[in-house]
PDB file of N, CA and C in Angstrom:
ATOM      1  N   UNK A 186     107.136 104.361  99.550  1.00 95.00           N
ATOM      2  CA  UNK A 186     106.203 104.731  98.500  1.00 95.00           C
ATOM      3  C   UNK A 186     105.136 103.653  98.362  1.00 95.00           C
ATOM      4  N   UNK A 187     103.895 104.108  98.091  1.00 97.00           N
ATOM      5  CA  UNK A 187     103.042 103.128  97.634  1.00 97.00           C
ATOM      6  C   UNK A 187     102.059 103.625  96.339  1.00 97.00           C
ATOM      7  N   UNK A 188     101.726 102.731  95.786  1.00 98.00           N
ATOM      8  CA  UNK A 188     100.189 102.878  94.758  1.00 98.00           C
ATOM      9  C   UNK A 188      98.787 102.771  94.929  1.00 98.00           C
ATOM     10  N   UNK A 189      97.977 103.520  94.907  1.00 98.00           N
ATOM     11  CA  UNK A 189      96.635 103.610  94.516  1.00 98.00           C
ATOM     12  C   UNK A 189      96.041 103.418  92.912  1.00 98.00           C
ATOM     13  N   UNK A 190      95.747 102.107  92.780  1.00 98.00           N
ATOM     14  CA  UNK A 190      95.257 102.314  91.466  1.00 98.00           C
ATOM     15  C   UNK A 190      93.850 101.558  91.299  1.00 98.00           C
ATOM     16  N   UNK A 191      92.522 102.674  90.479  1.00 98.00           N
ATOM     17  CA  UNK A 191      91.357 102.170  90.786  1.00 98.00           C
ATOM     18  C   UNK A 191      90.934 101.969  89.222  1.00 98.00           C
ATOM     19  N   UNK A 192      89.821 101.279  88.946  1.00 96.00           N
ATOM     20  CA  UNK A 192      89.758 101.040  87.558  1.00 96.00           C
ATOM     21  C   UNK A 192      88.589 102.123  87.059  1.00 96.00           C
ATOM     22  N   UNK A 193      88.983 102.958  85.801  1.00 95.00           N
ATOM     23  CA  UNK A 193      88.169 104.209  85.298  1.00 95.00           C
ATOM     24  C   UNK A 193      88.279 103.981  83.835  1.00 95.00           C
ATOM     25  N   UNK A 194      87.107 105.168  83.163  1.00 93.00           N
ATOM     26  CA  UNK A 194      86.784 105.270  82.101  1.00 93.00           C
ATOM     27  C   UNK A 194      86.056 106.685  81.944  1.00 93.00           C
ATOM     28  N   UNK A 195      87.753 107.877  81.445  1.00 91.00           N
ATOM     29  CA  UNK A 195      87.113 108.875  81.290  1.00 91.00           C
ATOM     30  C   UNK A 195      86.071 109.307  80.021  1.00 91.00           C
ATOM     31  N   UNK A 196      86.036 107.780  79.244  1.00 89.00           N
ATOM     32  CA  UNK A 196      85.163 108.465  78.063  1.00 89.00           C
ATOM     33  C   UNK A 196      83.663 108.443  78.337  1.00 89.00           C
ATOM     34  N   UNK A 197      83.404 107.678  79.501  1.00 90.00           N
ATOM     35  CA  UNK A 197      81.852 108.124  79.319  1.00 90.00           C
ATOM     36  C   UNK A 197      81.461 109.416  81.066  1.00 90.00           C
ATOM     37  N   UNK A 198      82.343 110.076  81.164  1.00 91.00           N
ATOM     38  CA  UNK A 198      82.659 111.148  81.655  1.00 91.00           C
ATOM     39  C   UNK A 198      82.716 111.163  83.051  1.00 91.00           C
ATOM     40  N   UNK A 199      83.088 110.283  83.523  1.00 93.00           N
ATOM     41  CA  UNK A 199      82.916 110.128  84.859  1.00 93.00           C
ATOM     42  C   UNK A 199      84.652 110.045  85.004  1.00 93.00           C
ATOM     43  N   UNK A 200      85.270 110.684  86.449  1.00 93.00           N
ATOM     44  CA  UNK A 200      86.471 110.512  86.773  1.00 93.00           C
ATOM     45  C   UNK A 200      86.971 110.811  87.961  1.00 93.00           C
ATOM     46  N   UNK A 201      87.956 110.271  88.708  1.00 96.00           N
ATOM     47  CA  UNK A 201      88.473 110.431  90.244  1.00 96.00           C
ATOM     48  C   UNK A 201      88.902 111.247  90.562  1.00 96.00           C
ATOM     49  N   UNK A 202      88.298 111.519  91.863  1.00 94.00           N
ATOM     50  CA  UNK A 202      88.353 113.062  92.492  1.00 94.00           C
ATOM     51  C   UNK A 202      88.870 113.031  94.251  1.00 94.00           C
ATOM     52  N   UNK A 203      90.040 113.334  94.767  1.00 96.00           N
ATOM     53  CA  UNK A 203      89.759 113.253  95.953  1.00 96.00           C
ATOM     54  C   UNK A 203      88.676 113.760  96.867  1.00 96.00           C
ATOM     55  N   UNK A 204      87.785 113.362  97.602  1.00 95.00           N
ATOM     56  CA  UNK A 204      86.890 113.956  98.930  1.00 95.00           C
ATOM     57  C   UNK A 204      87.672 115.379  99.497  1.00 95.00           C
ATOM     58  N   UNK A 205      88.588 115.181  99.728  1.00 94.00           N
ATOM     59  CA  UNK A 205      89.323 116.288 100.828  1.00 94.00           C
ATOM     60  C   UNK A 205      90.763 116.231 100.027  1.00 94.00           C
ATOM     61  N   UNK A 206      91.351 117.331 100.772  1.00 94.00           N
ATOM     62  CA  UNK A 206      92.673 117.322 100.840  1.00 94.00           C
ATOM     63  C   UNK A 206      93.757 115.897 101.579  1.00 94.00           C
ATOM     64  N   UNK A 207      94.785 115.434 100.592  1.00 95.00           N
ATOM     65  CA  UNK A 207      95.746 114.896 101.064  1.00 95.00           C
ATOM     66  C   UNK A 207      96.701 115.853 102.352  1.00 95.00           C
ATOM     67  N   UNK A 208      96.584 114.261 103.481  1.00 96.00           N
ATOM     68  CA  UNK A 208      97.268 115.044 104.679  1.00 96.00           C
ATOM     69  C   UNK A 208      98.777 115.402 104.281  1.00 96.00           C
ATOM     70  N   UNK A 209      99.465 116.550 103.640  1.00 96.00           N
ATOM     71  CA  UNK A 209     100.406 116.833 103.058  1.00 96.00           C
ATOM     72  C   UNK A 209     101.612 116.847 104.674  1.00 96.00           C
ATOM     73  N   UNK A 210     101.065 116.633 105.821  1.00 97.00           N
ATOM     74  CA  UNK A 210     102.366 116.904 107.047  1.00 97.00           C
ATOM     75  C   UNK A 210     103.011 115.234 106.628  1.00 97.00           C
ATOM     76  N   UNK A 211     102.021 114.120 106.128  1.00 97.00           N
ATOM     77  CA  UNK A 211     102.073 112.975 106.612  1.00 97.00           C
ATOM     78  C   UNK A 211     102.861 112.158 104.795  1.00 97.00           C
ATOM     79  N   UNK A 212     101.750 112.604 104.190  1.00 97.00           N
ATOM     80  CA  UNK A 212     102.074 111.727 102.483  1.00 97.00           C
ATOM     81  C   UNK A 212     102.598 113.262 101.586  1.00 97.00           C
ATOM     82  N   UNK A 213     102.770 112.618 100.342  1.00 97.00           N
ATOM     83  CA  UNK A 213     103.358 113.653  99.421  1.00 97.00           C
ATOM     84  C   UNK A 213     102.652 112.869  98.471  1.00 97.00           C
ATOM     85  N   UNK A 214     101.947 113.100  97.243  1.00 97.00           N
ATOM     86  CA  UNK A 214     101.352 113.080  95.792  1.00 97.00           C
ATOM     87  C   UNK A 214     102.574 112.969  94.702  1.00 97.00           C
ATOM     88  N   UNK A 215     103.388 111.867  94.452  1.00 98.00           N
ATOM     89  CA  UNK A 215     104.471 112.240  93.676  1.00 98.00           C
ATOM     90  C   UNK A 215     104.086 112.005  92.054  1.00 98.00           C
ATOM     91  N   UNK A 216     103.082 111.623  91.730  1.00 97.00           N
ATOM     92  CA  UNK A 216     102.316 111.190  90.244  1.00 97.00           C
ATOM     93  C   UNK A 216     101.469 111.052  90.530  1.00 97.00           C
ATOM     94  N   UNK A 217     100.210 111.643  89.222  1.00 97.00           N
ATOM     95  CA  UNK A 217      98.885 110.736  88.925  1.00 97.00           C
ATOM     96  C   UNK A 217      99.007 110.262  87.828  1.00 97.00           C
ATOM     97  N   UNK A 218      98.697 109.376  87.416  1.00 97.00           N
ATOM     98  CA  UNK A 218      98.299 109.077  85.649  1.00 97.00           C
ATOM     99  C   UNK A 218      97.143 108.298  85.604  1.00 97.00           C
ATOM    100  N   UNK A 219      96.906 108.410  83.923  1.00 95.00           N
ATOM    101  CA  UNK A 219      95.267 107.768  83.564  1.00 95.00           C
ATOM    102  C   UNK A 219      96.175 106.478  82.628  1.00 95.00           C
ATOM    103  N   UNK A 220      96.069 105.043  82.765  1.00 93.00           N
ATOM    104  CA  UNK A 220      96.719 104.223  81.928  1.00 93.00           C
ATOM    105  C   UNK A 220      95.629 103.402  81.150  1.00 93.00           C
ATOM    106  N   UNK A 221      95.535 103.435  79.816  1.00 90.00           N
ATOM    107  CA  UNK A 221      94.456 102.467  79.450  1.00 90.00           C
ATOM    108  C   UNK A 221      94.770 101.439  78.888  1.00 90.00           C
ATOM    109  N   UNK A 222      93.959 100.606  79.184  1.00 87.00           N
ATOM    110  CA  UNK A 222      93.706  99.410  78.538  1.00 87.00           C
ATOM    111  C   UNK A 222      94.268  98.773  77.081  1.00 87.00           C
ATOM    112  N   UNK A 223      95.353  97.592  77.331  1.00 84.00           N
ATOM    113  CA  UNK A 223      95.408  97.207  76.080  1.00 84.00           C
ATOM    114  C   UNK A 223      94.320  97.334  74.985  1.00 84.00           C
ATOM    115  N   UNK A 224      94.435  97.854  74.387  1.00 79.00           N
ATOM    116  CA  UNK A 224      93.233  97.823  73.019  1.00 79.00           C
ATOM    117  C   UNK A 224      93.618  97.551  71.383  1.00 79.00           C
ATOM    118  N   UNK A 225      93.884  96.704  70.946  1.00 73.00           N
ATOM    119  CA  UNK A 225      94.684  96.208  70.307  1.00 73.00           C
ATOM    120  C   UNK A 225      93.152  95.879  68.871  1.00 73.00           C
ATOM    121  N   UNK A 226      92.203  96.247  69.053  1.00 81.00           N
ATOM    122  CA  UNK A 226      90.928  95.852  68.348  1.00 81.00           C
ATOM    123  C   UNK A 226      90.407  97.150  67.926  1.00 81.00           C
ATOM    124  N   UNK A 227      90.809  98.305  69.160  1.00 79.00           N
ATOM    125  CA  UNK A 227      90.458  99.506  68.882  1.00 79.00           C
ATOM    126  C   UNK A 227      88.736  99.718  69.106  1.00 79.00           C
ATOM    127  N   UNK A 228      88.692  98.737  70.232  1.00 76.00           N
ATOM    128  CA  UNK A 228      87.013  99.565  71.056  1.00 76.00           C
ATOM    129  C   UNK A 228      87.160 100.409  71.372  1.00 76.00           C
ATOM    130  N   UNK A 229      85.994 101.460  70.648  1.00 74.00           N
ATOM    131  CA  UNK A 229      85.961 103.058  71.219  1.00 74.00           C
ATOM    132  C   UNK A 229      85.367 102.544  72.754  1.00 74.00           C
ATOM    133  N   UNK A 230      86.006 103.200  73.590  1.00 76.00           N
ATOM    134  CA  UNK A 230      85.227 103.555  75.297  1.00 76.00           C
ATOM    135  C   UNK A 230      85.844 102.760  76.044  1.00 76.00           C
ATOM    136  N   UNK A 231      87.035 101.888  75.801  1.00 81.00           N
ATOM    137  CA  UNK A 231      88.001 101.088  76.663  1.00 81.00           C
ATOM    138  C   UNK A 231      88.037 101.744  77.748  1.00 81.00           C
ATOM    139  N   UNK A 232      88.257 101.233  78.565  1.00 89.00           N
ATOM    140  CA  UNK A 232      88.754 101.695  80.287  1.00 89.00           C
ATOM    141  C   UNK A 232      89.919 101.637  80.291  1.00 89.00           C
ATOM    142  N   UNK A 233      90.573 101.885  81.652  1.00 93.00           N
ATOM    143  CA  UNK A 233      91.891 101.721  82.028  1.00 93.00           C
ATOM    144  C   UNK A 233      91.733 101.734  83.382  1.00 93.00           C
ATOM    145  N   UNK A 234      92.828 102.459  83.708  1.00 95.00           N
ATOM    146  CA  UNK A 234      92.813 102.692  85.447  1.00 95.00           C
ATOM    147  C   UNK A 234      93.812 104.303  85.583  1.00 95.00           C
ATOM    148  N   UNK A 235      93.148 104.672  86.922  1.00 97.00           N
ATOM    149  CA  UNK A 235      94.040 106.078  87.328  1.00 97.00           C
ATOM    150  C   UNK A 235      94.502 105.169  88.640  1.00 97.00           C
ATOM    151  N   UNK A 236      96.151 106.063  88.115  1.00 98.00           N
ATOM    152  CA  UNK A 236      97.186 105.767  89.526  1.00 98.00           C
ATOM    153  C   UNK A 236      97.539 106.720  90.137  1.00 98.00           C
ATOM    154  N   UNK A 237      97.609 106.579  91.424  1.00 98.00           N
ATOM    155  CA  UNK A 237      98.153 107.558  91.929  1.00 98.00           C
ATOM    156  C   UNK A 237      99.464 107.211  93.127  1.00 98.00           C
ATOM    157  N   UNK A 238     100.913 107.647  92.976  1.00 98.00           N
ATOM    158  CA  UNK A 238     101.905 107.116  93.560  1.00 98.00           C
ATOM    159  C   UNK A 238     102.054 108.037  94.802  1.00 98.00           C
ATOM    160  N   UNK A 239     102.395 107.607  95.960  1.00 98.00           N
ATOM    161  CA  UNK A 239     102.356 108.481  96.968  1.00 98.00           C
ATOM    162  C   UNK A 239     103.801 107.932  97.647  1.00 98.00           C
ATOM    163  N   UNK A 240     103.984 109.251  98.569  1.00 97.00           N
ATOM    164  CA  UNK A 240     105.347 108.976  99.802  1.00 97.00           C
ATOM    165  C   UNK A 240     105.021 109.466 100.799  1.00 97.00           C
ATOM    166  N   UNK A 241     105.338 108.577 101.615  1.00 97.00           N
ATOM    167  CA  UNK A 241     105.017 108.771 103.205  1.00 97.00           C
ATOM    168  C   UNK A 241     106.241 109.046 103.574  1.00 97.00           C
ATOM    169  N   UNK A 242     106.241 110.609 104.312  1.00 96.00           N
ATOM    170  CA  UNK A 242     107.151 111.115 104.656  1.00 96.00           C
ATOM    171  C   UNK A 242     107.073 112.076 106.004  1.00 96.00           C
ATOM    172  N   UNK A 243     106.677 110.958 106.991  1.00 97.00           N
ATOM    173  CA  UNK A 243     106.666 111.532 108.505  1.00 97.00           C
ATOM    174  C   UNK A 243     105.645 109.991 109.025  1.00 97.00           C
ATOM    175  N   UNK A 244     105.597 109.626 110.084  1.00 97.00           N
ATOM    176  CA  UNK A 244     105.070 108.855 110.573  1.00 97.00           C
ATOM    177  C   UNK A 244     103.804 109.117 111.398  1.00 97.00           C
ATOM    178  N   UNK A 245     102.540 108.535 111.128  1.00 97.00           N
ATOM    179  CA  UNK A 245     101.529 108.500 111.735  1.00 97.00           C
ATOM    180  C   UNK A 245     100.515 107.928 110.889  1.00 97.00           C
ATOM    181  N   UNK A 246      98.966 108.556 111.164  1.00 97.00           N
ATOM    182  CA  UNK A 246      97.883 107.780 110.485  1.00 97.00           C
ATOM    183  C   UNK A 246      96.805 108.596 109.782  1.00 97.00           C
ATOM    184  N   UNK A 247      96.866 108.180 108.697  1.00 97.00           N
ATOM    185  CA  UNK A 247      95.855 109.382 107.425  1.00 97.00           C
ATOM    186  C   UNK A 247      94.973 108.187 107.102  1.00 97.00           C
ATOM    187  N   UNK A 248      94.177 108.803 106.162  1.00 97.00           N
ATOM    188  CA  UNK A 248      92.722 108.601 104.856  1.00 97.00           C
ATOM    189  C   UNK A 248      93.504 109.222 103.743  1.00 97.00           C
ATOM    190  N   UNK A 249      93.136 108.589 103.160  1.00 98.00           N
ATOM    191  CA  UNK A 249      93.020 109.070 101.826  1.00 98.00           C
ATOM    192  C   UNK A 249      91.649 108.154 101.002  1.00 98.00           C
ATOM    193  N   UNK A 250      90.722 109.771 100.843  1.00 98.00           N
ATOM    194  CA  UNK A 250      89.352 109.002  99.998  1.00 98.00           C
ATOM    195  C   UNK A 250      89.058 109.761  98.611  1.00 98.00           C
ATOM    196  N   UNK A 251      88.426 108.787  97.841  1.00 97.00           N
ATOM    197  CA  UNK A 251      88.321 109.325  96.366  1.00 97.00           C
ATOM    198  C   UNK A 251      86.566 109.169  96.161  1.00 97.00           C
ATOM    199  N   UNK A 252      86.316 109.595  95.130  1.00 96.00           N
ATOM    200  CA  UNK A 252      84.964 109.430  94.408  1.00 96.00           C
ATOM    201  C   UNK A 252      85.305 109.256  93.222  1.00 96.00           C
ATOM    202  N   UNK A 253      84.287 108.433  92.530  1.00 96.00           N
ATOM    203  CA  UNK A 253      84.199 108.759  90.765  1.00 96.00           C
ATOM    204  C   UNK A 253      82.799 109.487  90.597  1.00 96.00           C
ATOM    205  N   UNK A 254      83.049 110.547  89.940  1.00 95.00           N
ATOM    206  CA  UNK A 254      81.684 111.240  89.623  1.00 95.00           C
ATOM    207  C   UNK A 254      82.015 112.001  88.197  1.00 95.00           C
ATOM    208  N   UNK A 255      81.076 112.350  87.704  1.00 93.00           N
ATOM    209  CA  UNK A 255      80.826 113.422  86.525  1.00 93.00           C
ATOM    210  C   UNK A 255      81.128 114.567  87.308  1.00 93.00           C
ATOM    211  N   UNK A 256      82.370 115.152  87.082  1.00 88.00           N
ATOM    212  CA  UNK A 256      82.622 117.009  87.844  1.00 88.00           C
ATOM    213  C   UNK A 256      81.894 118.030  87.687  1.00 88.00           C
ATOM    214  N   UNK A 257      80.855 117.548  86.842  1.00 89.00           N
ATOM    215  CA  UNK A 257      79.737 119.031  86.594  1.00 89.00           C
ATOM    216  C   UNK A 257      78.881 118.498  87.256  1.00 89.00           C
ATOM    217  N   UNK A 258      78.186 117.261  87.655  1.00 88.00           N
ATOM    218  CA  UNK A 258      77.073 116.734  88.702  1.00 88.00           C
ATOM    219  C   UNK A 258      77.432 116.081  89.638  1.00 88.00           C
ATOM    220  N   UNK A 259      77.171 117.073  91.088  1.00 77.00           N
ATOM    221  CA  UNK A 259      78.208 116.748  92.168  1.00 77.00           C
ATOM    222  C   UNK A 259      76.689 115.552  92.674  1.00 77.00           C
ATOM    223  N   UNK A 260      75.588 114.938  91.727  1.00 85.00           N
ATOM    224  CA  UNK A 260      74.439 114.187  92.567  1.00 85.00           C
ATOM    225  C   UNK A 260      74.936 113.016  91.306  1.00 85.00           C
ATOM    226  N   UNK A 261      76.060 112.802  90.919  1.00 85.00           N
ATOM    227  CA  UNK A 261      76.619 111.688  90.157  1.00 85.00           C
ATOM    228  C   UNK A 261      77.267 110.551  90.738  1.00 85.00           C
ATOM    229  N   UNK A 262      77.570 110.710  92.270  1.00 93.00           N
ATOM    230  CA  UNK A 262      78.995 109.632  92.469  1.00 93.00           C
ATOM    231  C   UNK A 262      78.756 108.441  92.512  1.00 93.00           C
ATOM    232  N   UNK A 263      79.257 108.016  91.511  1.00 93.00           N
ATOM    233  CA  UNK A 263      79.083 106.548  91.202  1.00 93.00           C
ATOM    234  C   UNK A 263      79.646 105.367  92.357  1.00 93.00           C
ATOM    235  N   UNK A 264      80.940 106.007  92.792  1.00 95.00           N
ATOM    236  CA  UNK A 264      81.417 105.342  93.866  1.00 95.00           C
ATOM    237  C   UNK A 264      82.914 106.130  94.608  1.00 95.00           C
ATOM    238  N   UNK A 265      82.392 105.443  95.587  1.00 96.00           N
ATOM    239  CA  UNK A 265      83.733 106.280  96.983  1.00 96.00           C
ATOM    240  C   UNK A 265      84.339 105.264  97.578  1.00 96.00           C
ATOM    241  N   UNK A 266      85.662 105.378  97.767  1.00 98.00           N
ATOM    242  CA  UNK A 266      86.490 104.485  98.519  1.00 98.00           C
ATOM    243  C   UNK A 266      87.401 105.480  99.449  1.00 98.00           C
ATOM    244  N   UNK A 267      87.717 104.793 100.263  1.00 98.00           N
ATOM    245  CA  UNK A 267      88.679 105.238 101.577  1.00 98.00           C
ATOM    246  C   UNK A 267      89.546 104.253 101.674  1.00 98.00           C
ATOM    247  N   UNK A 268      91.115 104.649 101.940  1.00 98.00           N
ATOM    248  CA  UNK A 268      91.642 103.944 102.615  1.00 98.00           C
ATOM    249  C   UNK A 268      92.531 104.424 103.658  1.00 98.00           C
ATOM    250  N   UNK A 269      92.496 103.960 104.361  1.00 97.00           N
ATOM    251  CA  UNK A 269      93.117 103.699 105.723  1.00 97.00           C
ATOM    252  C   UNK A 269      94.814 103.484 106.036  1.00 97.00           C
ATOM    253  N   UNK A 270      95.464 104.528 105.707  1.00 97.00           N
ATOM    254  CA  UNK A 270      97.299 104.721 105.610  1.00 97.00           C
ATOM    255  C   UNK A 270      97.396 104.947 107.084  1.00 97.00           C
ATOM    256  N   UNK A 271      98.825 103.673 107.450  1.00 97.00           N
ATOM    257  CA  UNK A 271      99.655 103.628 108.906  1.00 97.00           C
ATOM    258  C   UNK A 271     100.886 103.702 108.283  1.00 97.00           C
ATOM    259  N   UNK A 272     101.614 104.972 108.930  1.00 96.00           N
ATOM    260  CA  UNK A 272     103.053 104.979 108.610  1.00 96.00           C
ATOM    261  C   UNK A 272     103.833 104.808 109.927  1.00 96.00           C
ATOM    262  N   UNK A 273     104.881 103.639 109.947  1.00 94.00           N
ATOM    263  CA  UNK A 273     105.467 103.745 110.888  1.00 94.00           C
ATOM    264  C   UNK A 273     106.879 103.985 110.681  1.00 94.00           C
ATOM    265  N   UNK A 274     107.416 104.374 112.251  1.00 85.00           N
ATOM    266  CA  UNK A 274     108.725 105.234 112.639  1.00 85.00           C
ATOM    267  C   UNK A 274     109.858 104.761 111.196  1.00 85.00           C
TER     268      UNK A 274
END
């Protein structure tokens, strides 16, 4: 198993989206969650982070890529990451 966790803030409406489909022969999606930020002062618009826990369950080599964008303006993406999964035997 491993974690993906990127730092977000669904209050000013932007949020993570995979690019494509997860290679489902290779990983499995076993959780997402949105975790925020200690806020102990109570700032409206704190951030947090989205996780996402995965299992590699067959051996070989995937992507897995995300965006953060506003889901109603696909000319929003603030930012894209890829990463690069090796599963071995």
């Amino acid at each position: 198993r491993f974690k993906i966790a990127l730092e977000s803030n669904p209050s000013t409406g932007y949020g993570w989206r995979f690019v494509s489909d997860v290679d489902s022969s290779l990983l499995k999606l076993v959780e997402h969650q949105y975790i925020a930020k200690p806020n102990p002062e109570k700032v409206v618009g704190r951030g947090g982070q989205d996780e996402w826990l995965f299992e590699a369950i067959a051996a070989g080599s995937t992507s897995v890529a995300l965006e953060y964008l506003r889901p109603w303006d696909s000319t929003s993406v603030e930012r894209e990451v890829e990463f690069q999964i090796f599963i071995g035997e």
